[in-house]
Amino acid sequence: MGTALVTGATAGIGRAFARALAARGHDVVLVARDADRLLSVAAELRGAYGVGAEVLPADLAGDTEAVEKRLRSTERPIDLLVNNAGFALGRSFLNNDIADEERMLDVLVRAVLRLTHAALPGMIERGHGAVVNVSSVAAWVPRGTYSAAKAWVTAFSEGLVPQVAGTGVRVMVLAPGYTRTEFHARAAMNMSRLPSWMWLDSDALVVAALRDLDSGRTVSVPGLVYRLAGAVLPRLPRRLVLALGQQHPARRSRSRPSQ
């Protein structure tokens, strides 16, 4: 089944991707900042699925060089790249430190750009492979830097599709909605007002995403409510979409964001 590299692999959607891919028989390269958690996840996957699990600690906000080097390696080449790493800030743009805003852009945009650029040439040369870039339904509604970055991920990924057509390589963008992970807690967001029917399960989400990848979809939007939103939002008057962007179910908690 080849080897998959997953960023942000120690929790949430990234960990669910690593688990699902290992279950399919992929060896995995796990990328995240926390080396201890990486080792724990790698041991879990080796024990449960008998696959190879390589760990690559890296802070993608500061230095992507080691991950790019691994993506370009011809030894145990990477057949599937999942650009999942990311975080949000719990405050609004004008209340955030600009260094934190830049760090978020580095992870959500710059790292996706560089890792995709490192991965695709080798995949094209080998005649097979895939890149999955994790965006968000937040890309459809303007709401600060996070949604702007995710809009970039979506447009960037869709723009790559015709460039790899006929090469045997696929590019897909995954746009999940609210998902039960550590994501909101790390941003110190209180999501208690969000109704239960709006939450997605990360494992089910990844199953749907991989099914969409297998079927050749360009954009994967798991969950009926979010698929409907994806169909409706682009057709709404821009003034209404902008107004929706001012509404948010999260409340700021007292703790500072954890990155």
Short mmCIF file of C-alpha atoms in Angstrom, two decimals:
data_model
loop_
_atom_site.label_atom_id
_atom_site.label_comp_id
_atom_site.label_asym_id
_atom_site.label_seq_id
_atom_site.Cartn_x
_atom_site.Cartn_y
_atom_site.Cartn_z
CA MET A 1 0.00 0.00 0.00
CA GLY A 2 2.98 2.34 0.18
CA THR A 3 3.83 5.04 2.71
CA ALA A 4 1.73 7.97 3.89
CA LEU A 5 2.98 11.10 5.65
CA VAL A 6 0.50 12.83 7.96
CA THR A 7 1.11 16.18 9.65
CA GLY A 8 -0.56 16.98 12.95
CA ALA A 9 -0.70 13.24 13.53
CA THR A 10 -0.91 13.07 17.32
CA ALA A 11 -4.54 14.14 17.79
CA GLY A 12 -7.89 14.71 16.16
CA ILE A 13 -8.27 14.39 12.40
CA GLY A 14 -4.55 13.77 11.85
CA ARG A 15 -4.48 10.87 14.28
CA ALA A 16 -7.66 9.48 12.72
CA PHE A 17 -5.98 9.63 9.29
CA ALA A 18 -2.89 7.85 10.61
CA ARG A 19 -5.03 5.13 12.18
CA ALA A 20 -7.23 4.65 9.09
CA LEU A 21 -4.26 4.53 6.73
CA ALA A 22 -2.41 2.06 8.93
CA ALA A 23 -5.55 -0.09 8.97
CA ARG A 24 -5.42 -0.06 5.16
CA GLY A 25 -1.84 -1.36 5.30
CA HIS A 26 0.06 1.87 4.71
CA ASP A 27 3.33 2.45 6.49
CA VAL A 28 3.12 5.91 8.05
CA VAL A 29 5.39 8.85 8.71
CA LEU A 30 3.98 10.87 11.60
CA VAL A 31 4.76 14.58 11.90
CA ALA A 32 3.97 16.82 14.88
CA ARG A 33 5.76 18.97 17.45
CA ASP A 34 5.42 16.67 20.46
CA ALA A 35 8.01 13.88 20.14
CA ASP A 36 6.65 11.89 23.10
CA ARG A 37 3.12 11.82 21.70
CA LEU A 38 4.47 10.87 18.30
CA LEU A 39 6.29 7.90 19.78
CA SER A 40 3.13 6.83 21.60
CA VAL A 41 0.98 6.98 18.45
CA ALA A 42 3.65 5.18 16.42
CA ALA A 43 3.82 2.35 18.97
CA GLU A 44 0.03 2.09 18.95
CA LEU A 45 -0.11 1.78 15.16
CA ARG A 46 2.73 -0.75 14.98
CA GLY A 47 1.07 -2.89 17.63
CA ALA A 48 -2.44 -2.69 16.22
CA TYR A 49 -1.74 -2.99 12.50
CA GLY A 50 1.80 -4.33 12.08
CA VAL A 51 2.86 -1.44 9.85
CA GLY A 52 6.00 0.64 9.82
CA ALA A 53 5.57 3.88 11.76
CA GLU A 54 8.28 6.53 11.49
CA VAL A 55 8.26 9.65 13.67
CA LEU A 56 9.41 13.05 12.50
CA PRO A 57 9.15 15.77 15.18
CA ALA A 58 8.86 19.19 13.56
CA ASP A 59 7.39 22.60 14.26
CA LEU A 60 5.91 23.50 10.88
CA ALA A 61 5.58 27.14 11.89
CA GLY A 62 9.33 27.49 11.99
CA ASP A 63 11.09 24.92 9.84
CA THR A 64 9.71 22.54 7.23
CA GLU A 65 13.11 21.49 5.86
CA ALA A 66 13.26 18.04 7.48
CA VAL A 67 9.75 17.16 6.34
CA GLU A 68 10.44 18.43 2.81
CA LYS A 69 13.59 16.29 2.69
CA ARG A 70 11.60 13.21 3.72
CA LEU A 71 8.98 13.94 1.06
CA ARG A 72 11.67 14.13 -1.63
CA SER A 73 13.43 10.95 -0.51
CA THR A 74 13.44 8.07 -2.96
CA GLU A 75 13.98 5.58 -0.15
CA ARG A 76 10.55 4.38 0.96
CA PRO A 77 8.93 7.20 -1.08
CA ILE A 78 5.82 8.94 0.14
CA ASP A 79 2.71 7.91 -1.83
CA LEU A 80 0.18 9.95 0.14
CA LEU A 81 0.65 13.31 1.86
CA VAL A 82 -1.99 14.55 4.30
CA ASN A 83 -1.45 18.22 5.14
CA ASN A 84 -3.52 18.36 8.31
CA ALA A 85 -1.52 20.30 10.92
CA GLY A 86 -3.19 23.46 12.12
CA PHE A 87 -4.52 25.51 14.98
CA ALA A 88 -6.75 28.51 15.60
CA LEU A 89 -6.60 31.54 17.87
CA GLY A 90 -9.40 32.15 20.30
CA ARG A 91 -9.35 35.94 20.03
CA SER A 92 -10.31 38.17 17.12
CA PHE A 93 -7.64 39.51 14.76
CA LEU A 94 -7.23 42.91 16.42
CA ASN A 95 -6.89 41.28 19.85
CA ASN A 96 -4.16 38.85 18.81
CA ASP A 97 -0.43 39.36 18.86
CA ILE A 98 0.79 39.71 15.27
CA ALA A 99 3.46 37.06 15.89
CA ASP A 100 0.70 34.55 16.70
CA GLU A 101 -1.17 35.51 13.53
CA GLU A 102 1.96 35.01 11.46
CA ARG A 103 2.66 31.68 13.13
CA MET A 104 -0.83 30.51 12.22
CA LEU A 105 -0.31 31.53 8.60
CA ASP A 106 3.02 29.70 8.55
CA VAL A 107 1.32 26.45 9.59
CA LEU A 108 -1.91 26.77 7.61
CA VAL A 109 -0.50 28.27 4.39
CA ARG A 110 3.29 28.28 4.10
CA ALA A 111 3.75 24.68 5.31
CA VAL A 112 1.00 23.40 3.01
CA LEU A 113 2.60 25.24 0.09
CA ARG A 114 6.10 23.94 0.73
CA LEU A 115 5.20 20.34 1.58
CA THR A 116 2.92 20.00 -1.42
CA HIS A 117 5.66 21.41 -3.66
CA ALA A 118 8.14 18.93 -2.18
CA ALA A 119 5.83 15.92 -2.60
CA LEU A 120 4.28 16.29 -6.04
CA PRO A 121 7.31 16.07 -8.39
CA GLY A 122 8.33 12.65 -7.07
CA MET A 123 4.78 11.37 -7.19
CA ILE A 124 4.39 12.56 -10.77
CA GLU A 125 7.69 10.95 -11.75
CA ARG A 126 6.57 7.65 -10.23
CA GLY A 127 3.14 7.95 -11.87
CA HIS A 128 1.04 7.60 -8.73
CA GLY A 129 0.31 9.28 -5.43
CA ALA A 130 -2.06 11.70 -3.75
CA VAL A 131 -2.10 14.87 -1.67
CA VAL A 132 -4.95 15.64 0.72
CA ASN A 133 -4.99 19.20 2.03
CA VAL A 134 -7.24 19.75 5.03
CA SER A 135 -9.22 22.97 4.71
CA SER A 136 -12.46 23.78 6.55
CA VAL A 137 -16.03 24.90 6.01
CA ALA A 138 -14.74 28.10 7.64
CA ALA A 139 -13.28 28.89 4.20
CA TRP A 140 -16.79 29.72 2.97
CA VAL A 141 -17.52 32.42 5.56
CA PRO A 142 -15.08 35.33 6.12
CA ARG A 143 -14.05 35.36 9.76
CA GLY A 144 -10.49 36.56 10.22
CA THR A 145 -7.16 34.98 9.41
CA TYR A 146 -8.15 31.36 9.99
CA SER A 147 -10.99 31.35 7.47
CA ALA A 148 -8.87 33.35 5.01
CA ALA A 149 -6.07 30.79 5.30
CA LYS A 150 -8.48 27.91 4.75
CA ALA A 151 -9.96 29.68 1.72
CA TRP A 152 -6.42 29.77 0.35
CA VAL A 153 -5.97 26.03 0.99
CA THR A 154 -9.18 25.28 -0.89
CA ALA A 155 -8.35 27.48 -3.90
CA PHE A 156 -4.74 26.27 -3.97
CA SER A 157 -5.76 22.62 -3.96
CA GLU A 158 -8.46 23.00 -6.60
CA GLY A 159 -6.00 24.89 -8.78
CA LEU A 160 -3.55 21.98 -8.65
CA VAL A 161 -6.04 19.44 -9.96
CA PRO A 162 -5.71 20.35 -13.67
CA GLN A 163 -1.94 20.56 -13.28
CA VAL A 164 -1.70 16.90 -12.24
CA ALA A 165 -4.39 15.61 -14.60
CA GLY A 166 -3.22 12.56 -16.51
CA THR A 167 -0.18 11.96 -14.30
CA GLY A 168 -1.70 9.31 -12.05
CA VAL A 169 -1.51 11.72 -9.11
CA ARG A 170 -4.55 13.12 -7.31
CA VAL A 171 -5.07 16.24 -5.23
CA MET A 172 -8.08 16.57 -2.95
CA VAL A 173 -9.13 19.21 -0.46
CA LEU A 174 -11.00 18.09 2.65
CA ALA A 175 -13.39 20.64 4.17
CA PRO A 176 -14.64 19.37 7.53
CA GLY A 177 -17.08 21.16 9.78
CA TYR A 178 -17.03 21.19 13.58
CA THR A 179 -15.28 17.99 14.67
CA ARG A 180 -14.80 16.56 18.15
CA THR A 181 -11.04 16.95 18.67
CA GLU A 182 -8.65 18.95 20.87
CA PHE A 183 -8.76 21.80 18.35
CA HIS A 184 -11.20 24.15 20.09
CA ALA A 185 -9.90 23.48 23.58
CA ARG A 186 -6.37 24.37 22.47
CA ALA A 187 -7.68 27.68 21.18
CA ALA A 188 -9.47 28.19 24.51
CA MET A 189 -12.87 28.25 22.79
CA ASN A 190 -15.96 27.31 24.78
CA MET A 191 -18.14 25.44 22.31
CA SER A 192 -20.92 24.49 24.74
CA ARG A 193 -23.52 26.43 22.75
CA LEU A 194 -22.98 24.40 19.59
CA PRO A 195 -25.79 21.83 19.14
CA SER A 196 -24.80 18.18 19.09
CA TRP A 197 -26.06 17.62 15.54
CA MET A 198 -23.37 19.97 14.20
CA TRP A 199 -20.49 17.87 15.54
CA LEU A 200 -18.65 15.33 13.40
CA ASP A 201 -16.70 12.28 14.57
CA SER A 202 -13.07 12.38 13.39
CA ASP A 203 -12.88 8.67 12.53
CA ALA A 204 -16.12 8.73 10.52
CA LEU A 205 -14.95 11.93 8.83
CA VAL A 206 -11.70 10.30 7.70
CA VAL A 207 -13.52 7.22 6.40
CA ALA A 208 -15.68 9.51 4.27
CA ALA A 209 -12.64 11.50 3.11
CA LEU A 210 -10.70 8.42 2.03
CA ARG A 211 -13.77 7.12 0.22
CA ASP A 212 -13.99 10.43 -1.65
CA LEU A 213 -10.28 10.26 -2.46
CA ASP A 214 -10.69 6.74 -3.84
CA SER A 215 -13.58 7.92 -6.02
CA GLY A 216 -11.59 10.82 -7.47
CA ARG A 217 -13.38 13.73 -5.83
CA THR A 218 -11.65 17.11 -5.81
CA VAL A 219 -13.46 18.45 -2.73
CA SER A 220 -14.60 16.27 0.15
CA VAL A 221 -17.19 17.65 2.57
CA PRO A 222 -18.19 14.96 5.09
CA GLY A 223 -21.53 15.21 6.84
CA LEU A 224 -24.92 15.99 5.31
CA VAL A 225 -25.34 19.33 7.08
CA TYR A 226 -21.99 20.57 5.80
CA ARG A 227 -22.54 19.27 2.28
CA LEU A 228 -25.77 21.27 2.22
CA ALA A 229 -23.95 24.32 3.56
CA GLY A 230 -21.30 23.92 0.88
CA ALA A 231 -23.97 23.89 -1.80
CA VAL A 232 -25.92 26.86 -0.41
CA LEU A 233 -23.32 29.32 0.92
CA PRO A 234 -21.62 30.13 -2.42
CA ARG A 235 -25.05 31.03 -3.84
CA LEU A 236 -26.13 33.38 -1.05
CA PRO A 237 -25.89 37.18 -1.44
CA ARG A 238 -22.45 38.32 -0.30
CA ARG A 239 -23.95 40.68 2.27
CA LEU A 240 -25.67 37.75 3.98
CA VAL A 241 -22.50 35.63 3.96
CA LEU A 242 -20.58 38.51 5.55
CA ALA A 243 -23.27 38.81 8.22
CA LEU A 244 -23.02 35.08 8.94
CA GLY A 245 -19.32 35.56 9.47
CA GLN A 246 -20.04 37.77 12.46
CA GLN A 247 -21.97 34.99 14.18
CA HIS A 248 -20.00 32.34 16.04
CA PRO A 249 -21.04 29.82 18.70
CA ALA A 250 -17.68 29.93 20.50
CA ARG A 251 -17.13 31.86 23.69
CA ARG A 252 -13.71 32.84 24.86
CA SER A 253 -12.60 30.95 27.98
CA ARG A 254 -10.25 32.39 30.54
CA SER A 255 -7.20 30.38 29.54
CA ARG A 256 -4.80 31.48 26.84
CA PRO A 257 -4.56 29.55 23.57
CA SER A 258 -2.26 26.56 23.69
CA GLN A 259 -0.18 26.07 20.58
#
